[in-house]
Short mmCIF file of C-alpha atoms in Angstrom, two decimals:
data_model
loop_
_atom_site.label_atom_id
_atom_site.label_comp_id
_atom_site.label_asym_id
_atom_site.label_seq_id
_atom_site.Cartn_x
_atom_site.Cartn_y
_atom_site.Cartn_z
CA MET A 1 11.99 6.61 -3.86
CA LYS A 2 15.16 5.03 -3.12
CA ARG A 3 18.60 6.33 -1.67
CA SER A 4 21.63 4.99 -2.00
CA GLN A 5 24.51 5.87 0.17
CA ASP A 6 25.21 9.16 -1.34
CA THR A 7 23.12 9.96 -3.73
CA LEU A 8 18.77 10.55 -3.88
CA LYS A 9 16.36 9.28 -6.69
CA LEU A 10 12.85 10.18 -7.79
CA ASN A 11 10.86 8.37 -10.53
CA TYR A 12 8.37 11.16 -11.51
CA GLN A 13 6.40 9.59 -14.84
CA TYR A 14 4.88 11.46 -18.23
CA ARG A 15 2.70 10.12 -20.25
CA ILE A 16 4.60 10.75 -24.13
CA VAL A 17 2.92 10.60 -27.23
CA PRO A 18 4.65 8.99 -30.33
CA ASP A 19 3.87 9.89 -33.53
CA LYS A 20 2.53 6.47 -35.67
CA GLN A 21 6.12 5.12 -36.72
CA GLN A 22 7.49 5.54 -33.24
CA THR A 23 4.47 3.46 -32.19
CA TYR A 24 5.27 1.28 -35.58
CA GLN A 25 8.84 0.74 -33.48
CA LEU A 26 7.58 0.64 -29.94
CA ASN A 27 5.54 -2.29 -30.57
CA GLU A 28 7.85 -4.37 -32.27
CA TRP A 29 10.60 -3.23 -29.24
CA LEU A 30 8.00 -5.00 -27.34
CA TYR A 31 6.46 -8.07 -29.15
CA LYS A 32 11.21 -9.23 -30.12
CA LEU A 33 12.10 -8.40 -26.14
CA CYS A 34 9.00 -10.28 -25.50
CA ARG A 35 10.10 -13.86 -27.68
CA ILE A 36 14.07 -12.83 -26.46
CA HIS A 37 12.79 -13.12 -23.41
CA ASN A 38 10.54 -16.00 -23.18
CA LEU A 39 14.18 -18.46 -25.41
CA MET A 40 16.21 -17.30 -22.64
CA LEU A 41 13.52 -18.98 -19.58
CA GLU A 42 13.67 -21.86 -21.84
CA GLU A 43 17.66 -21.90 -22.26
CA ARG A 44 17.61 -21.95 -18.13
CA PHE A 45 14.79 -24.48 -17.93
CA ASN A 46 15.98 -26.54 -19.72
CA TRP A 47 19.25 -26.26 -17.97
CA TRP A 48 17.86 -26.30 -15.21
CA GLU A 49 15.95 -30.35 -16.28
CA ARG A 50 18.88 -31.86 -17.54
CA ASN A 51 21.22 -31.06 -14.49
CA ARG A 52 19.84 -32.55 -11.81
CA SER A 53 18.94 -35.85 -10.85
CA PRO A 54 17.68 -36.84 -7.70
CA VAL A 55 20.10 -39.92 -5.93
CA ASN A 56 17.44 -41.78 -4.46
CA ALA A 57 19.07 -45.52 -5.09
CA CYS A 58 22.56 -46.83 -6.73
CA PRO A 59 22.31 -48.03 -9.71
CA ILE A 60 23.51 -52.38 -10.48
CA PHE A 61 25.80 -51.71 -13.45
CA VAL A 62 28.41 -48.72 -13.50
CA THR A 63 26.98 -46.11 -15.96
CA TYR A 64 29.09 -43.03 -16.54
CA LEU A 65 27.49 -38.81 -16.40
CA PRO A 66 28.64 -36.52 -18.20
CA ASP A 67 30.36 -33.60 -16.99
CA LEU A 68 27.70 -30.88 -16.59
CA LYS A 69 27.45 -28.04 -18.48
CA ASP A 70 27.62 -24.34 -16.59
CA PRO A 71 24.30 -22.31 -15.64
CA PRO A 72 23.49 -19.63 -17.95
CA THR A 73 24.44 -16.68 -16.14
CA TYR A 74 23.21 -13.06 -17.37
CA TYR A 75 26.91 -12.99 -18.65
CA SER A 76 27.48 -15.50 -20.54
CA GLN A 77 23.91 -14.37 -22.24
CA LYS A 78 24.29 -11.71 -23.02
CA ARG A 79 27.42 -12.66 -24.36
CA ALA A 80 24.78 -15.65 -26.24
CA THR A 81 23.98 -12.60 -27.90
CA HIS A 82 26.34 -11.23 -29.61
CA TRP A 83 27.24 -15.03 -31.69
CA SER A 84 23.48 -15.18 -32.56
CA ARG A 85 23.04 -11.56 -33.93
CA GLU A 86 23.95 -13.29 -37.41
CA SER A 87 21.33 -16.52 -37.38
CA ASN A 88 18.82 -14.77 -35.47
CA LYS A 89 19.59 -11.06 -36.69
CA HIS A 90 16.17 -10.93 -37.27
CA LEU A 91 15.73 -10.86 -33.25
CA TYR A 92 18.00 -8.21 -32.92
CA GLU A 93 18.07 -6.19 -35.56
CA GLY A 94 16.52 -2.17 -34.64
CA VAL A 95 16.68 -2.91 -31.19
CA HIS A 96 19.08 -0.68 -29.12
CA SER A 97 21.66 -3.54 -26.85
CA GLN A 98 21.49 -2.10 -23.68
CA VAL A 99 17.19 -2.40 -23.79
CA ILE A 100 17.98 -6.12 -25.32
CA GLN A 101 20.92 -6.63 -21.37
CA GLU A 102 18.14 -4.87 -19.39
CA ALA A 103 15.68 -7.29 -21.21
CA ILE A 104 18.49 -10.41 -20.00
CA LYS A 105 19.05 -8.57 -16.46
CA ARG A 106 14.88 -8.92 -15.85
CA VAL A 107 15.15 -12.94 -16.78
CA GLU A 108 18.19 -13.40 -14.51
CA ASP A 109 16.71 -11.52 -11.13
CA THR A 110 12.95 -12.96 -11.93
CA PHE A 111 15.15 -16.64 -12.01
CA ASN A 112 17.18 -16.67 -8.79
CA ARG A 113 14.00 -15.44 -6.83
CA PHE A 114 12.24 -18.29 -7.79
CA ILE A 115 16.12 -20.66 -6.82
CA LYS A 116 17.49 -18.76 -4.10
CA GLY A 117 14.75 -15.04 -2.29
CA ASP A 118 15.02 -11.97 -2.16
CA LEU A 119 17.39 -10.45 0.03
CA ASN A 120 14.81 -11.22 3.38
CA GLY A 121 15.07 -15.21 1.57
CA LYS A 122 11.23 -14.99 1.10
CA ARG A 123 11.03 -16.75 -3.40
CA SER A 124 8.68 -15.69 -5.76
CA GLY A 125 6.66 -17.91 -7.74
CA LYS A 126 8.05 -19.83 -11.03
CA PRO A 127 8.45 -17.15 -13.91
CA ARG A 128 6.41 -18.14 -16.96
CA PHE A 129 6.58 -17.34 -20.20
CA LYS A 130 5.12 -14.02 -21.14
CA SER A 131 2.58 -13.49 -24.42
CA VAL A 132 3.17 -10.27 -26.37
CA ARG A 133 0.01 -8.67 -24.04
CA ARG A 134 1.70 -9.58 -20.84
CA TYR A 135 5.55 -7.71 -21.99
CA ARG A 136 4.37 -3.62 -21.87
CA THR A 137 8.30 -2.44 -20.65
CA VAL A 138 10.81 -1.17 -22.05
CA SER A 139 13.90 0.04 -20.13
CA ILE A 140 16.63 2.02 -20.83
CA PRO A 141 19.38 2.58 -18.43
CA GLN A 142 21.16 5.80 -19.84
CA LEU A 143 20.17 8.68 -21.24
CA LYS A 144 22.15 11.35 -21.76
CA ALA A 145 22.56 14.71 -20.11
CA ASP A 146 20.64 17.07 -22.30
CA CYS A 147 17.93 14.51 -24.01
CA LEU A 148 15.02 16.64 -22.73
CA SER A 149 13.69 19.69 -23.89
CA VAL A 150 11.29 22.22 -22.86
CA LYS A 151 10.06 25.35 -25.15
CA VAL A 152 7.98 27.15 -22.68
CA ASN A 153 4.57 27.77 -24.30
CA PRO A 154 3.76 31.13 -24.54
CA HIS A 155 0.02 30.97 -24.59
CA ARG A 156 0.24 28.96 -20.99
CA ARG A 157 -2.06 30.34 -18.44
CA LYS A 158 -0.70 32.48 -15.34
CA ASN A 159 -3.78 31.87 -12.64
CA GLY A 160 -4.24 27.25 -13.41
CA GLY A 161 -4.60 27.44 -16.76
CA THR A 162 -4.73 24.35 -18.56
CA ARG A 163 -2.54 25.16 -21.45
CA ARG A 164 1.01 23.28 -20.04
CA ASP A 165 4.57 23.87 -21.05
CA ILE A 166 6.17 21.12 -25.33
CA ALA A 167 9.12 18.69 -23.42
CA TYR A 168 10.18 16.63 -26.56
CA ILE A 169 12.60 13.59 -25.24
CA ASN A 170 15.61 12.28 -26.71
CA LEU A 171 14.68 8.05 -26.86
CA PRO A 172 17.71 6.62 -28.33
CA LYS A 173 16.90 5.03 -32.04
CA VAL A 174 13.79 6.12 -31.32
CA GLY A 175 14.46 9.46 -31.23
CA ARG A 176 12.11 12.47 -31.09
CA VAL A 177 9.18 12.08 -29.01
CA LYS A 178 6.78 14.44 -27.77
CA LEU A 179 6.32 14.39 -23.51
CA ILE A 180 3.38 15.98 -21.38
CA TYR A 181 5.41 17.90 -19.35
CA HIS A 182 2.36 18.58 -16.57
CA ARG A 183 5.09 19.54 -13.88
CA PRO A 184 9.04 20.29 -13.47
CA ILE A 185 11.72 18.95 -12.51
CA PRO A 186 13.27 20.05 -9.58
CA GLU A 187 16.80 21.61 -9.77
CA GLY A 188 19.66 19.57 -9.01
CA PHE A 189 18.22 16.23 -10.55
CA THR A 190 20.05 15.07 -13.75
CA LEU A 191 18.32 11.68 -16.14
CA LYS A 192 20.05 8.22 -15.16
CA ALA A 193 17.11 5.96 -17.09
CA ALA A 194 14.34 6.07 -17.64
CA LEU A 195 11.10 2.66 -18.19
CA VAL A 196 8.56 3.32 -21.05
CA SER A 197 5.38 1.26 -20.41
CA HIS A 198 1.84 0.39 -23.06
CA LYS A 199 -0.76 1.03 -20.55
CA ALA A 200 -4.19 0.63 -21.51
CA ASP A 201 -4.71 4.52 -22.52
CA GLY A 202 -1.47 5.23 -24.52
CA TRP A 203 1.69 5.41 -23.19
CA TYR A 204 3.83 6.25 -20.61
CA ILE A 205 7.19 6.94 -20.33
CA CYS A 206 9.03 6.55 -15.76
CA LEU A 207 11.68 9.42 -15.64
CA THR A 208 14.43 7.94 -12.70
CA LEU A 209 16.05 11.31 -11.24
CA GLU A 210 19.47 11.64 -8.62
CA ASP A 211 21.07 13.68 -6.58
CA LYS A 212 24.00 14.41 -4.85
CA SER A 213 24.16 17.55 -2.90
CA ILE A 214 21.26 15.97 -0.92
CA PRO A 215 21.87 14.85 2.80
CA LEU A 216 21.55 11.54 3.51
CA PHE A 217 17.90 10.88 5.84
CA LYS A 218 19.24 8.82 9.42
CA PRO A 219 16.44 7.10 10.75
CA SER A 220 18.64 7.04 14.69
CA GLU A 221 18.28 10.64 14.68
CA ILE A 222 15.29 10.55 15.02
CA GLU A 223 13.77 9.25 19.27
CA ALA A 224 10.43 7.98 19.20
CA THR A 225 8.50 9.21 22.71
CA GLU A 226 5.04 9.18 23.37
CA GLU A 227 4.95 12.89 22.42
CA ASN A 228 5.71 12.68 17.97
CA SER A 229 4.65 9.48 17.89
CA ILE A 230 1.50 7.78 16.95
CA GLY A 231 0.07 3.64 16.74
CA LEU A 232 -1.74 3.42 13.56
CA ASP A 233 -4.33 0.15 12.28
CA VAL A 234 -5.92 -1.19 8.78
CA GLY A 235 -9.33 -2.29 8.48
CA LEU A 236 -11.83 -2.08 6.39
CA GLU A 237 -14.62 -0.16 7.55
CA LYS A 238 -12.57 2.72 8.54
CA PHE A 239 -8.43 2.74 5.92
CA TRP A 240 -7.02 3.52 9.34
CA THR A 241 -7.56 4.88 12.48
CA ALA A 242 -4.75 6.08 14.82
CA SER A 243 -4.33 6.18 18.40
CA ASP A 244 -6.21 9.25 18.99
CA GLY A 245 -9.40 8.42 18.20
CA GLU A 246 -9.16 10.42 14.68
CA PHE A 247 -9.47 7.87 11.37
CA GLU A 248 -10.58 8.12 7.57
CA PRO A 249 -13.17 6.80 6.45
CA ILE A 250 -12.48 3.55 3.41
CA GLN A 251 -13.56 3.82 -0.23
CA GLN A 252 -13.92 0.82 -2.10
CA HIS A 253 -13.19 1.61 -5.73
CA TYR A 254 -13.53 -1.68 -7.46
CA ARG A 255 -16.93 -2.12 -4.96
CA GLN A 256 -18.95 0.80 -6.11
CA SER A 257 -17.55 0.03 -9.48
CA GLU A 258 -17.98 -4.31 -10.11
CA ALA A 259 -21.68 -4.60 -11.75
CA LYS A 260 -20.39 -2.72 -14.49
CA LEU A 261 -17.58 -4.46 -14.96
CA ALA A 262 -19.84 -7.10 -14.29
CA ARG A 263 -21.84 -6.06 -18.01
CA LEU A 264 -19.55 -5.42 -19.64
CA ALA A 265 -17.17 -8.77 -19.20
CA ASN A 266 -20.46 -10.59 -20.19
CA ARG A 267 -21.19 -8.50 -23.59
CA LYS A 268 -17.68 -9.46 -24.10
CA ASP A 269 -17.88 -13.42 -23.53
CA GLY A 270 -21.00 -13.31 -26.19
CA LYS A 271 -18.91 -11.57 -28.91
CA PRO A 272 -16.80 -13.83 -31.67
CA HIS A 273 -13.28 -14.70 -30.81
CA LYS A 274 -11.57 -13.17 -32.51
CA SER A 275 -13.61 -9.68 -33.92
CA ALA A 276 -13.18 -6.32 -33.61
CA SER A 277 -15.94 -5.48 -30.97
CA ARG A 278 -14.58 -7.85 -28.79
CA ARG A 279 -11.32 -5.74 -28.97
CA LYS A 280 -13.44 -3.06 -27.89
CA LEU A 281 -14.55 -4.42 -25.45
CA ALA A 282 -11.38 -5.95 -23.42
CA LYS A 283 -10.10 -1.86 -23.87
CA LYS A 284 -12.33 -0.61 -22.34
CA ILE A 285 -12.77 -3.12 -18.87
CA SER A 286 -9.70 -1.93 -19.15
CA LYS A 287 -9.37 1.43 -19.28
CA HIS A 288 -11.56 0.97 -16.37
CA HIS A 289 -9.76 -0.97 -14.48
CA GLN A 290 -6.45 0.82 -14.80
CA LYS A 291 -9.58 4.80 -13.64
CA LEU A 292 -9.79 2.36 -9.95
CA GLN A 293 -6.47 2.26 -9.94
CA ARG A 294 -5.94 5.43 -10.15
CA LYS A 295 -8.19 6.36 -8.06
CA ARG A 296 -6.96 4.12 -5.56
CA LYS A 297 -3.34 5.75 -5.76
CA GLN A 298 -4.35 8.39 -5.81
CA PHE A 299 -6.77 8.11 -1.62
CA HIS A 300 -3.34 6.65 -0.95
CA TYR A 301 -1.38 9.31 -1.76
CA GLU A 302 -3.96 11.61 -0.69
CA SER A 303 -4.42 9.61 2.93
CA ALA A 304 -0.52 9.53 3.59
CA THR A 305 -0.59 13.05 3.09
CA ARG A 306 -2.80 14.07 5.61
CA LEU A 307 -0.58 11.73 7.71
CA VAL A 308 3.05 12.80 7.48
CA SER A 309 1.25 16.62 7.91
CA ARG A 310 0.56 15.65 11.29
CA ASP A 311 2.88 16.98 13.66
CA GLU A 312 4.60 13.58 15.05
CA LYS A 313 7.20 11.89 13.35
CA VAL A 314 6.72 8.24 13.94
CA PHE A 315 4.36 6.49 12.41
CA PHE A 316 3.85 2.66 14.91
CA VAL A 317 1.82 0.70 12.67
CA GLU A 318 1.92 -2.77 12.20
CA ASP A 319 3.45 -5.17 9.62
CA ILE A 320 0.60 -6.72 8.38
CA LYS A 321 1.02 -9.42 4.74
CA PRO A 322 -2.81 -8.17 3.13
CA GLY A 323 -1.70 -11.14 0.65
CA ASN A 324 -1.19 -13.19 3.25
CA LEU A 325 -4.76 -12.19 4.10
CA SER A 326 -6.62 -13.04 0.99
CA ARG A 327 -5.30 -16.22 0.43
CA LYS A 328 -7.78 -19.07 -0.19
CA ASN A 329 -8.88 -22.15 3.54
CA LYS A 330 -7.48 -24.07 3.45
CA LEU A 331 -9.15 -27.95 1.78
CA LYS A 332 -11.09 -30.12 4.89
CA GLN A 333 -11.15 -33.72 4.49
CA ASP A 334 -13.07 -36.51 6.17
CA LYS A 335 -11.95 -40.25 6.30
CA ASP A 336 -13.31 -41.05 3.19
CA GLY A 337 -11.80 -38.42 1.44
CA LYS A 338 -14.88 -36.60 0.78
CA TYR A 339 -14.10 -33.25 1.45
CA LEU A 340 -16.25 -30.24 3.69
CA PRO A 341 -17.05 -26.69 4.36
CA ASN A 342 -14.07 -25.57 4.42
CA GLY A 343 -15.71 -21.49 4.55
CA GLN A 344 -14.06 -20.31 1.45
CA SER A 345 -17.60 -18.91 0.34
CA ALA A 346 -18.57 -16.34 3.22
CA LYS A 347 -14.11 -14.65 2.89
CA SER A 348 -14.30 -14.70 -0.59
CA GLY A 349 -15.88 -11.67 -0.31
CA LEU A 350 -13.11 -10.67 3.09
CA ASN A 351 -10.39 -11.42 0.82
CA LYS A 352 -12.12 -9.02 -2.40
CA SER A 353 -12.30 -5.99 -0.02
CA ILE A 354 -8.82 -6.49 1.49
CA ASN A 355 -7.51 -6.31 -2.07
CA ASP A 356 -9.89 -3.74 -2.75
CA ALA A 357 -8.67 -1.57 0.21
CA GLY A 358 -4.36 -1.52 -1.06
CA TRP A 359 -3.61 -1.37 2.35
CA GLY A 360 0.35 -2.76 0.98
CA GLN A 361 0.05 0.07 -1.79
CA PHE A 362 -1.29 2.80 1.08
CA LEU A 363 1.90 1.60 3.31
CA SER A 364 4.47 1.77 1.48
CA ILE A 365 3.11 5.48 -0.03
CA LEU A 366 3.18 7.09 3.61
CA ASN A 367 7.04 5.09 4.38
CA TYR A 368 7.61 7.10 1.20
CA LYS A 369 6.39 10.58 2.65
CA ALA A 370 7.75 9.94 6.04
CA ALA A 371 10.82 9.92 3.92
CA LYS A 372 11.21 12.58 1.85
CA ALA A 373 9.58 14.60 4.60
CA GLY A 374 12.57 13.61 7.91
CA LYS A 375 10.18 11.46 9.26
CA LEU A 376 10.39 7.62 9.85
CA VAL A 377 7.31 4.87 9.97
CA VAL A 378 7.95 1.60 11.90
CA LYS A 379 6.22 -1.86 11.58
CA VAL A 380 5.93 -3.69 14.35
CA LYS A 381 4.55 -7.34 15.20
CA PRO A 382 0.50 -7.16 14.55
CA TYR A 383 -0.54 -10.22 17.12
CA ASN A 384 -3.55 -9.45 18.78
CA THR A 385 -3.95 -6.17 18.78
CA SER A 386 -7.08 -5.98 18.38
CA GLN A 387 -7.59 -8.81 21.35
CA VAL A 388 -5.54 -7.59 23.65
CA CYS A 389 -6.80 -4.63 26.17
CA SER A 390 -4.53 -0.86 26.26
CA CYS A 391 -6.20 -0.17 29.86
CA CYS A 392 -5.38 -2.93 32.04
CA ASN A 393 -3.53 -5.56 28.47
CA ARG A 394 -6.08 -8.20 29.74
CA VAL A 395 -7.42 -10.87 26.65
CA GLU A 396 -10.87 -10.93 25.04
CA GLN A 397 -11.15 -13.09 22.34
CA LYS A 398 -13.59 -11.67 19.36
CA ASP A 399 -14.15 -11.58 15.77
CA LEU A 400 -14.04 -9.86 13.18
CA SER A 401 -18.12 -9.47 12.96
CA VAL A 402 -17.44 -6.97 16.56
CA ARG A 403 -16.68 -4.15 16.13
CA ILE A 404 -17.47 -2.24 19.90
CA HIS A 405 -14.36 -3.92 22.05
CA HIS A 406 -15.44 -4.63 26.51
CA CYS A 407 -13.66 -5.46 28.27
CA LEU A 408 -14.07 -7.08 32.23
CA CYS A 409 -12.82 -4.04 33.27
CA GLY A 410 -15.00 -2.08 31.93
CA PHE A 411 -12.95 0.17 29.66
CA VAL A 412 -14.99 -0.24 26.03
CA LEU A 413 -13.61 1.27 22.83
CA ASP A 414 -13.95 0.95 19.55
CA ARG A 415 -12.17 -2.01 17.58
CA ASP A 416 -9.68 -0.09 15.40
CA TRP A 417 -9.31 2.49 17.44
CA ASN A 418 -8.47 0.47 21.28
CA ALA A 419 -5.44 -2.00 17.97
CA ALA A 420 -3.77 1.64 17.62
CA ILE A 421 -3.16 2.54 21.24
CA LYS A 422 -1.88 -0.74 21.70
CA CYS A 423 0.22 -1.16 18.29
CA ASP A 424 1.24 2.44 19.74
CA SER A 425 1.64 1.31 23.35
CA PHE A 426 3.82 -2.53 21.80
CA SER A 427 5.70 -0.03 19.79
CA LEU A 428 6.79 2.74 22.80
CA ASN A 429 7.77 -0.20 25.18
CA LEU A 430 9.98 -1.85 22.80
CA GLY A 431 12.54 0.89 23.14
CA ILE A 432 15.22 2.20 20.56
CA GLY A 433 16.87 -0.16 20.30
CA GLY A 434 13.65 -2.65 19.80
CA TRP A 435 12.25 -0.25 16.72
CA LEU A 436 15.21 1.02 15.42
CA ALA A 437 16.36 -2.65 14.64
CA SER A 438 12.73 -3.72 13.50
CA VAL A 439 13.39 -0.90 10.54
CA LYS A 440 16.74 -2.53 10.04
#
């Protein structure tokens, strides 16, 4: 869910069933867009390498540098596509012009995150050239208001039947595509854009819906008190623990299927390259990973719904970075340059469990669910929440293997429960201005 200045936007995903001709056309679009993506990225890399040079010394002889060329931008590359349509007719023929522009915009955003960073100043890694198998999404920025047609199924069962209404969506230059209409679009929302993706088990479309009549939710309207707020601590033994003692058991989806995936990978590695049997096993592995991803996401949605259905209106969570927590340990070397043990073998299992838990996805889903219910999620600093006693504020250093918090004051409590209480107390000590500033 996204909220702009005056509008509310939702994303609904449906499965589509294109026919053979439409499937061929969508695959051809993905192939051409992948080539356009690589060409535009290559142009930017060439300019970046040819128009910058480190100034580390003065030359002996007088040299004259040529005039620097303007850097390629979204608008310059978009104009260049019109100029090169005659020379590269095979590359642009049959693809909608706005779809090509969205592919160029995707390169622009990726390169800007690499050079300048995002709104918070955080830079991403160097963009990569994509293969056809890694380019799987087509962006359609505009849709007609009447592009979706729904026909009520006369044989639909009223009491929990499996038969659904028949729906078709009209995509530009693709035609009328059948859509699995498993949930209706809410009244008052209009279709604005679409993302067509090719996944392991078929084609999917993500529709962007917009409603300008819904008022905006303002976090300043909620006043955090001791009664309407609760602290949460995420972990690996218990998925989350609340400050009142309630917790959610963790479900290790990848750990439970790790042996099966290893067997499939070994079977695939034993097959000849580019053989049909190897492709079938690779598709089977990708479908299994997709199933694990969906099970994990479903668990996150159910857990977030359970939290949002509580009476509390403010949820204080730790501002953790799962990507930083699952990094590799730094290398250790002695004076002679010989590598020393750095504990990475033990850290690898911890990293796998952190990635399997999916804390980042759960917190984003919790934020979405809370905003939809008129509630608020506030992130606080996670420093020493599990080391400080929630009774006397004394620091008790302990390893991850110690799961019970023992303090010299006599206070004994579960480690995660103590961290949840301390997270809530840290948040309330900030004051209203403090946690509102942390939201912004």
